[in-house]
C-alpha cells in the first residue's frame, strides 16, 4: 500500500505522539494506527469490486450510486477532488469504530481529549467495541457519566484516502449522499479544537448538498423519504435539546446535590416517556431506539450542541455568499479568527 506524502507526515506525527505518551496513551494510539491502516489495506477500488464477478448485485448498485454522488460532490458542491470514497472496504463489524463520550455526573460539559492534527475533541474512538467498553468502565469508576456509540464513518481530514465502507454503503440514496458530503466537508475547512465549528459547517454543507442532489437525481419517493427522515430527525433533536436545557437549569441551580440527582433522574425518565410518545406518532418507527440502548446519562446529551449550534449561522452564510466556492472562502476566513471572535460572528450570523 503506497501512502501519500501527507499521509506519511501524519504517521510521523502519530509516531512522535507515541514517543511522548503514557502507557495507556501508547495503547490507544497503537490501536488507532493499526485500525486505520487495516481499514486502508482492506479497501479496493470501486472498479475492482465492479469487475469482480463475485460482487453481489445489490452492492454493485450501491457502489455505482456512491460513485455518482462523489462526482456530484466535486462538480456541483466544489468538494475536494481526491481519492476519498473511490475505494470500498467490506468489514465484518456493524460500525467502523465506537466513540466514548464522557461528562461529569452533574454537568453537560463533555470531557475533552487532545490529539495531534485533530486537536481537542469531545470523544475518544476505538476500532474495537470491547476496548471502548473497557475505557468507558474506567471513566465510570472515576465518577463520570459515559456513553459508547457506534460510528459508521469518519474523516481523516484528507490525510488518507477515506474509503466507502460496508457500515454505511446500504443507506438510502439521500442518506448516503448526506454522509459523503458531510465527511468530505471536513477536508475543506477544519479548526483543531473547535468541534462546534467543524461539525456545524459540515452539517450545513450536507444539508444544502442533499437538497441540490435530490433536485437533480431524486424522484418523488426519494424526496418523500428524505423529508420524512429529516422531519423525524428534527423532532428527535428538539426532544433532546429540551431535555438538555432543563438539565442545564437543574445543574446550575442552588439545589443540593441530592436534589440535582433527583431532578436528573426525573428528566431522563421524562425523555424516555416523551420518546415513546414521539415514536408512536411516527407509527412505531424505531430508528432512534439505539440512543436508549444504554442507561441515559449526561454523556448522551453532551455532544448534541457540537453538531447543531452553528448550523443556522452557516445556512445564513451560504445564503449570503450564494455559491459554494464563496461560502467555503468565507468559512476559511472565519477559521483564521481566534475562537471567541469566530463564535461571536457565527452567533451574529445566526441572529441575522
GROMACS .gro file of C-alpha atoms in nm:
model
  352
    1UNK     CA    1   0.000   0.000   0.000
    2UNK     CA    2   0.152   0.333  -0.109
    3UNK     CA    3   0.086   0.634   0.115
    4UNK     CA    4   0.083   0.997   0.008
    5UNK     CA    5   0.343   1.237   0.146
    6UNK     CA    6   0.073   1.395   0.364
    7UNK     CA    7  -0.028   1.054   0.497
    8UNK     CA    8   0.334   0.968   0.573
    9UNK     CA    9   0.369   1.300   0.757
   10UNK     CA   10   0.057   1.213   0.953
   11UNK     CA   11   0.206   0.881   1.054
   12UNK     CA   12   0.527   1.056   1.158
   13UNK     CA   13   0.326   1.294   1.376
   14UNK     CA   14   0.147   0.998   1.528
   15UNK     CA   15   0.478   0.824   1.594
   16UNK     CA   16   0.609   1.134   1.770
   17UNK     CA   17   0.297   1.138   1.984
   18UNK     CA   18   0.358   0.775   2.074
   19UNK     CA   19   0.707   0.852   2.195
   20UNK     CA   20   0.572   1.121   2.427
   21UNK     CA   21   0.270   0.932   2.552
   22UNK     CA   22   0.197   0.745   2.873
   23UNK     CA   23   0.147   0.368   2.869
   24UNK     CA   24  -0.233   0.396   2.841
   25UNK     CA   25  -0.197   0.655   2.566
   26UNK     CA   26   0.051   0.431   2.385
   27UNK     CA   27  -0.207   0.154   2.372
   28UNK     CA   28  -0.470   0.396   2.246
   29UNK     CA   29  -0.253   0.539   1.968
   30UNK     CA   30  -0.138   0.190   1.872
   31UNK     CA   31  -0.493   0.062   1.823
   32UNK     CA   32  -0.584   0.379   1.633
   33UNK     CA   33  -0.290   0.347   1.394
   34UNK     CA   34  -0.344  -0.025   1.345
   35UNK     CA   35  -0.718   0.021   1.289
   36UNK     CA   36  -0.667   0.296   1.031
   37UNK     CA   37  -0.401   0.106   0.838
   38UNK     CA   38  -0.607  -0.215   0.842
   39UNK     CA   39  -0.906  -0.025   0.704
   40UNK     CA   40  -0.695   0.121   0.423
   41UNK     CA   41  -0.533  -0.211   0.337
   42UNK     CA   42  -0.874  -0.383   0.320
   43UNK     CA   43  -1.010  -0.125   0.073
   44UNK     CA   44  -1.017  -0.197  -0.301
   45UNK     CA   45  -1.108   0.039  -0.584
   46UNK     CA   46  -1.471   0.056  -0.694
   47UNK     CA   47  -1.360  -0.067  -1.037
   48UNK     CA   48  -1.209  -0.379  -0.878
   49UNK     CA   49  -1.533  -0.454  -0.700
   50UNK     CA   50  -1.744  -0.394  -1.011
   51UNK     CA   51  -1.517  -0.611  -1.225
   52UNK     CA   52  -1.524  -0.893  -0.969
   53UNK     CA   53  -1.787  -1.149  -1.073
   54UNK     CA   54  -1.833  -1.246  -0.709
   55UNK     CA   55  -1.957  -0.899  -0.611
   56UNK     CA   56  -2.321  -0.903  -0.501
   57UNK     CA   57  -2.566  -0.736  -0.741
   58UNK     CA   58  -2.706  -0.506  -0.469
   59UNK     CA   59  -2.355  -0.394  -0.375
   60UNK     CA   60  -2.283  -0.314  -0.741
   61UNK     CA   61  -2.580  -0.075  -0.745
   62UNK     CA   62  -2.474   0.089  -0.420
   63UNK     CA   63  -2.116   0.139  -0.539
   64UNK     CA   64  -2.235   0.289  -0.868
   65UNK     CA   65  -2.465   0.524  -0.676
   66UNK     CA   66  -2.184   0.626  -0.442
   67UNK     CA   67  -1.961   0.700  -0.742
   68UNK     CA   68  -2.229   0.924  -0.892
   69UNK     CA   69  -2.273   1.104  -0.560
   70UNK     CA   70  -1.896   1.152  -0.534
   71UNK     CA   71  -1.885   1.305  -0.883
   72UNK     CA   72  -2.172   1.539  -0.792
   73UNK     CA   73  -1.988   1.645  -0.475
   74UNK     CA   74  -1.690   1.760  -0.680
   75UNK     CA   75  -1.868   1.918  -0.977
   76UNK     CA   76  -2.169   2.075  -0.808
   77UNK     CA   77  -2.060   2.138  -0.449
   78UNK     CA   78  -1.692   2.213  -0.505
   79UNK     CA   79  -1.582   1.949  -0.258
   80UNK     CA   80  -1.226   1.805  -0.282
   81UNK     CA   81  -1.142   1.611  -0.598
   82UNK     CA   82  -0.913   1.348  -0.449
   83UNK     CA   83  -0.920   0.971  -0.395
   84UNK     CA   84  -1.151   0.971  -0.094
   85UNK     CA   85  -1.457   0.746  -0.141
   86UNK     CA   86  -1.320   0.589  -0.459
   87UNK     CA   87  -1.236   0.265  -0.277
   88UNK     CA   88  -1.458   0.028  -0.081
   89UNK     CA   89  -1.387  -0.184   0.229
   90UNK     CA   90  -1.612  -0.466   0.348
   91UNK     CA   91  -1.592  -0.501   0.727
   92UNK     CA   92  -1.717  -0.784   0.946
   93UNK     CA   93  -1.849  -0.547   1.214
   94UNK     CA   94  -2.153  -0.315   1.222
   95UNK     CA   95  -1.950   0.005   1.280
   96UNK     CA   96  -1.609   0.121   1.174
   97UNK     CA   97  -1.536   0.236   1.529
   98UNK     CA   98  -1.701   0.318   1.862
   99UNK     CA   99  -1.682   0.661   2.026
  100UNK     CA  100  -1.662   0.705   2.400
  101UNK     CA  101  -1.816   1.030   2.529
  102UNK     CA  102  -1.800   1.133   2.895
  103UNK     CA  103  -1.922   1.415   3.118
  104UNK     CA  104  -1.925   1.481   3.495
  105UNK     CA  105  -2.218   1.349   3.698
  106UNK     CA  106  -2.385   1.690   3.732
  107UNK     CA  107  -2.264   1.874   3.422
  108UNK     CA  108  -2.329   1.866   3.048
  109UNK     CA  109  -1.981   1.990   2.961
  110UNK     CA  110  -1.810   1.698   2.785
  111UNK     CA  111  -1.463   1.583   2.877
  112UNK     CA  112  -1.207   1.659   2.606
  113UNK     CA  113  -0.914   1.461   2.472
  114UNK     CA  114  -0.639   1.623   2.269
  115UNK     CA  115  -0.458   1.459   1.978
  116UNK     CA  116  -0.207   1.552   1.708
  117UNK     CA  117  -0.369   1.708   1.396
  118UNK     CA  118  -0.731   1.678   1.517
  119UNK     CA  119  -0.671   1.894   1.825
  120UNK     CA  120  -0.906   1.863   2.125
  121UNK     CA  121  -1.230   1.673   2.068
  122UNK     CA  122  -1.514   1.554   2.289
  123UNK     CA  123  -1.486   1.184   2.212
  124UNK     CA  124  -1.233   0.903   2.201
  125UNK     CA  125  -1.264   0.648   1.921
  126UNK     CA  126  -1.186   0.277   1.930
  127UNK     CA  127  -1.185   0.023   1.647
  128UNK     CA  128  -1.288  -0.247   1.896
  129UNK     CA  129  -1.615  -0.228   2.087
  130UNK     CA  130  -1.456  -0.426   2.369
  131UNK     CA  131  -1.177  -0.167   2.403
  132UNK     CA  132  -1.431   0.116   2.402
  133UNK     CA  133  -1.641  -0.058   2.666
  134UNK     CA  134  -1.337  -0.115   2.885
  135UNK     CA  135  -1.233   0.250   2.867
  136UNK     CA  136  -1.591   0.352   2.943
  137UNK     CA  137  -1.578   0.133   3.254
  138UNK     CA  138  -1.264   0.316   3.374
  139UNK     CA  139  -1.429   0.654   3.323
  140UNK     CA  140  -1.741   0.544   3.511
  141UNK     CA  141  -1.531   0.426   3.803
  142UNK     CA  142  -1.391   0.781   3.817
  143UNK     CA  143  -1.747   0.908   3.871
  144UNK     CA  144  -1.829   1.022   3.517
  145UNK     CA  145  -2.137   0.970   3.304
  146UNK     CA  146  -2.034   0.778   2.992
  147UNK     CA  147  -2.188   0.663   2.664
  148UNK     CA  148  -2.048   0.434   2.396
  149UNK     CA  149  -2.185   0.478   2.045
  150UNK     CA  150  -2.111   0.307   1.713
  151UNK     CA  151  -1.983   0.527   1.429
  152UNK     CA  152  -2.047   0.428   1.064
  153UNK     CA  153  -1.797   0.673   0.912
  154UNK     CA  154  -1.538   0.939   0.994
  155UNK     CA  155  -1.299   1.171   0.815
  156UNK     CA  156  -0.920   1.163   0.827
  157UNK     CA  157  -0.927   1.528   0.706
  158UNK     CA  158  -0.756   1.435   0.379
  159UNK     CA  159  -0.454   1.272   0.541
  160UNK     CA  160  -0.566   0.937   0.396
  161UNK     CA  161  -0.797   0.829   0.115
  162UNK     CA  162  -1.112   0.761   0.316
  163UNK     CA  163  -1.295   0.459   0.170
  164UNK     CA  164  -1.659   0.376   0.132
  165UNK     CA  165  -1.740   0.117   0.399
  166UNK     CA  166  -1.993  -0.161   0.439
  167UNK     CA  167  -2.111   0.015   0.758
  168UNK     CA  168  -2.296   0.277   0.552
  169UNK     CA  169  -2.296   0.174   0.184
  170UNK     CA  170  -2.653   0.037   0.206
  171UNK     CA  171  -2.801   0.362   0.342
  172UNK     CA  172  -3.088   0.509   0.136
  173UNK     CA  173  -2.953   0.720  -0.151
  174UNK     CA  174  -3.015   1.059   0.010
  175UNK     CA  175  -2.865   0.945   0.341
  176UNK     CA  176  -2.560   0.808   0.160
  177UNK     CA  177  -2.521   1.144  -0.014
  178UNK     CA  178  -2.563   1.324   0.318
  179UNK     CA  179  -2.283   1.122   0.477
  180UNK     CA  180  -2.039   1.159   0.187
  181UNK     CA  181  -2.098   1.536   0.163
  182UNK     CA  182  -2.052   1.574   0.539
  183UNK     CA  183  -1.726   1.382   0.562
  184UNK     CA  184  -1.575   1.549   0.253
  185UNK     CA  185  -1.663   1.889   0.401
  186UNK     CA  186  -1.417   1.827   0.683
  187UNK     CA  187  -1.143   1.830   0.419
  188UNK     CA  188  -1.244   2.181   0.307
  189UNK     CA  189  -1.200   2.357   0.639
  190UNK     CA  190  -1.121   2.222   0.985
  191UNK     CA  191  -1.022   2.406   1.301
  192UNK     CA  192  -0.832   2.194   1.551
  193UNK     CA  193  -1.010   2.206   1.886
  194UNK     CA  194  -1.336   2.366   1.765
  195UNK     CA  195  -1.578   2.079   1.712
  196UNK     CA  196  -1.881   2.311   1.716
  197UNK     CA  197  -1.747   2.500   1.415
  198UNK     CA  198  -1.634   2.188   1.229
  199UNK     CA  199  -1.946   1.978   1.273
  200UNK     CA  200  -2.193   2.261   1.217
  201UNK     CA  201  -2.012   2.361   0.897
  202UNK     CA  202  -2.014   2.004   0.764
  203UNK     CA  203  -2.379   1.958   0.865
  204UNK     CA  204  -2.476   2.275   0.677
  205UNK     CA  205  -2.292   2.157   0.365
  206UNK     CA  206  -2.454   1.813   0.378
  207UNK     CA  207  -2.799   1.968   0.421
  208UNK     CA  208  -2.765   2.208   0.127
  209UNK     CA  209  -2.588   1.946  -0.082
  210UNK     CA  210  -2.858   1.682  -0.041
  211UNK     CA  211  -3.128   1.932  -0.136
  212UNK     CA  212  -2.942   2.007  -0.460
  213UNK     CA  213  -2.866   1.642  -0.527
  214UNK     CA  214  -3.230   1.543  -0.482
  215UNK     CA  215  -3.348   1.815  -0.716
  216UNK     CA  216  -3.126   1.673  -0.991
  217UNK     CA  217  -3.126   1.299  -0.923
  218UNK     CA  218  -3.412   1.222  -0.688
  219UNK     CA  219  -3.763   1.106  -0.760
  220UNK     CA  220  -4.083   1.170  -0.569
  221UNK     CA  221  -4.039   0.863  -0.349
  222UNK     CA  222  -3.681   0.953  -0.260
  223UNK     CA  223  -3.775   1.312  -0.181
  224UNK     CA  224  -4.070   1.200   0.034
  225UNK     CA  225  -3.849   0.956   0.225
  226UNK     CA  226  -3.584   1.221   0.279
  227UNK     CA  227  -3.839   1.470   0.408
  228UNK     CA  228  -3.979   1.208   0.645
  229UNK     CA  229  -3.632   1.120   0.775
  230UNK     CA  230  -3.542   1.488   0.816
  231UNK     CA  231  -3.868   1.563   0.997
  232UNK     CA  232  -3.813   1.277   1.242
  233UNK     CA  233  -3.454   1.389   1.296
  234UNK     CA  234  -3.570   1.745   1.370
  235UNK     CA  235  -3.836   1.626   1.614
  236UNK     CA  236  -3.596   1.395   1.794
  237UNK     CA  237  -3.333   1.668   1.817
  238UNK     CA  238  -3.593   1.905   1.961
  239UNK     CA  239  -3.674   1.643   2.226
  240UNK     CA  240  -3.306   1.611   2.322
  241UNK     CA  241  -3.247   1.986   2.330
  242UNK     CA  242  -3.547   2.034   2.556
  243UNK     CA  243  -3.410   1.778   2.800
  244UNK     CA  244  -3.062   1.929   2.780
  245UNK     CA  245  -3.191   2.278   2.858
  246UNK     CA  246  -3.390   2.150   3.157
  247UNK     CA  247  -3.086   1.962   3.288
  248UNK     CA  248  -2.868   2.269   3.242
  249UNK     CA  249  -3.102   2.472   3.459
  250UNK     CA  250  -3.118   2.199   3.723
  251UNK     CA  251  -2.739   2.170   3.744
  252UNK     CA  252  -2.693   2.548   3.759
  253UNK     CA  253  -2.946   2.587   4.040
  254UNK     CA  254  -2.864   2.627   4.409
  255UNK     CA  255  -3.028   2.295   4.491
  256UNK     CA  256  -2.840   2.033   4.689
  257UNK     CA  257  -2.652   1.750   4.519
  258UNK     CA  258  -2.925   1.509   4.621
  259UNK     CA  259  -3.194   1.735   4.473
  260UNK     CA  260  -2.997   1.771   4.149
  261UNK     CA  261  -2.963   1.394   4.124
  262UNK     CA  262  -3.337   1.357   4.174
  263UNK     CA  263  -3.406   1.616   3.902
  264UNK     CA  264  -3.166   1.436   3.672
  265UNK     CA  265  -3.343   1.103   3.719
  266UNK     CA  266  -3.684   1.264   3.667
  267UNK     CA  267  -3.581   1.446   3.349
  268UNK     CA  268  -3.423   1.138   3.194
  269UNK     CA  269  -3.735   0.937   3.269
  270UNK     CA  270  -3.941   1.213   3.106
  271UNK     CA  271  -3.715   1.196   2.799
  272UNK     CA  272  -3.779   0.822   2.771
  273UNK     CA  273  -4.154   0.870   2.811
  274UNK     CA  274  -4.165   1.156   2.560
  275UNK     CA  275  -3.970   0.948   2.312
  276UNK     CA  276  -4.223   0.666   2.333
  277UNK     CA  277  -4.499   0.915   2.252
  278UNK     CA  278  -4.297   1.055   1.962
  279UNK     CA  279  -4.223   0.705   1.836
  280UNK     CA  280  -4.594   0.622   1.843
  281UNK     CA  281  -4.669   0.935   1.638
  282UNK     CA  282  -4.422   0.800   1.379
  283UNK     CA  283  -4.618   0.478   1.351
  284UNK     CA  284  -4.363   0.286   1.556
  285UNK     CA  285  -4.052   0.388   1.362
  286UNK     CA  286  -3.764   0.261   1.577
  287UNK     CA  287  -3.466   0.428   1.414
  288UNK     CA  288  -3.367   0.611   1.733
  289UNK     CA  289  -3.405   0.320   1.974
  290UNK     CA  290  -3.027   0.272   1.970
  291UNK     CA  291  -2.988   0.605   2.152
  292UNK     CA  292  -3.158   0.443   2.452
  293UNK     CA  293  -2.962   0.116   2.441
  294UNK     CA  294  -2.758   0.224   2.745
  295UNK     CA  295  -2.894   0.392   3.059
  296UNK     CA  296  -2.933   0.762   2.980
  297UNK     CA  297  -2.666   0.995   3.114
  298UNK     CA  298  -2.520   1.341   3.063
  299UNK     CA  299  -2.281   1.191   2.808
  300UNK     CA  300  -2.575   1.120   2.575
  301UNK     CA  301  -2.656   1.491   2.557
  302UNK     CA  302  -2.311   1.644   2.600
  303UNK     CA  303  -2.228   1.649   2.229
  304UNK     CA  304  -2.569   1.749   2.093
  305UNK     CA  305  -2.466   2.114   2.071
  306UNK     CA  306  -2.144   2.023   1.890
  307UNK     CA  307  -2.326   1.917   1.574
  308UNK     CA  308  -2.607   2.171   1.571
  309UNK     CA  309  -2.542   2.503   1.745
  310UNK     CA  310  -2.399   2.690   1.446
  311UNK     CA  311  -2.595   2.532   1.160
  312UNK     CA  312  -2.829   2.836   1.137
  313UNK     CA  313  -2.522   3.060   1.111
  314UNK     CA  314  -2.374   2.860   0.825
  315UNK     CA  315  -2.711   2.850   0.648
  316UNK     CA  316  -2.718   3.228   0.666
  317UNK     CA  317  -2.358   3.248   0.543
  318UNK     CA  318  -2.434   3.026   0.242
  319UNK     CA  319  -2.743   3.232   0.160
  320UNK     CA  320  -2.531   3.548   0.176
  321UNK     CA  321  -2.243   3.415  -0.033
  322UNK     CA  322  -2.476   3.236  -0.279
  323UNK     CA  323  -2.214   2.996  -0.425
  324UNK     CA  324  -2.024   2.714  -0.259
  325UNK     CA  325  -1.675   2.846  -0.350
  326UNK     CA  326  -1.754   3.183  -0.192
  327UNK     CA  327  -1.915   3.010   0.105
  328UNK     CA  328  -1.604   2.797   0.161
  329UNK     CA  329  -1.380   3.103   0.134
  330UNK     CA  330  -1.591   3.282   0.396
  331UNK     CA  331  -1.578   2.977   0.625
  332UNK     CA  332  -1.200   2.960   0.588
  333UNK     CA  333  -1.179   3.329   0.682
  334UNK     CA  334  -1.377   3.254   0.998
  335UNK     CA  335  -1.144   2.965   1.072
  336UNK     CA  336  -0.848   3.206   1.079
  337UNK     CA  337  -1.000   3.405   1.366
  338UNK     CA  338  -0.947   3.325   1.732
  339UNK     CA  339  -1.218   3.107   1.883
  340UNK     CA  340  -1.405   3.380   2.073
  341UNK     CA  341  -1.425   3.612   1.774
  342UNK     CA  342  -1.519   3.324   1.542
  343UNK     CA  343  -1.805   3.219   1.770
  344UNK     CA  344  -1.916   3.581   1.815
  345UNK     CA  345  -1.951   3.624   1.439
  346UNK     CA  346  -2.131   3.295   1.399
  347UNK     CA  347  -2.383   3.392   1.667
  348UNK     CA  348  -2.434   3.723   1.489
  349UNK     CA  349  -2.496   3.541   1.159
  350UNK     CA  350  -2.747   3.312   1.328
  351UNK     CA  351  -2.927   3.606   1.481
  352UNK     CA  352  -2.944   3.787   1.149
   0.00000   0.00000   0.00000
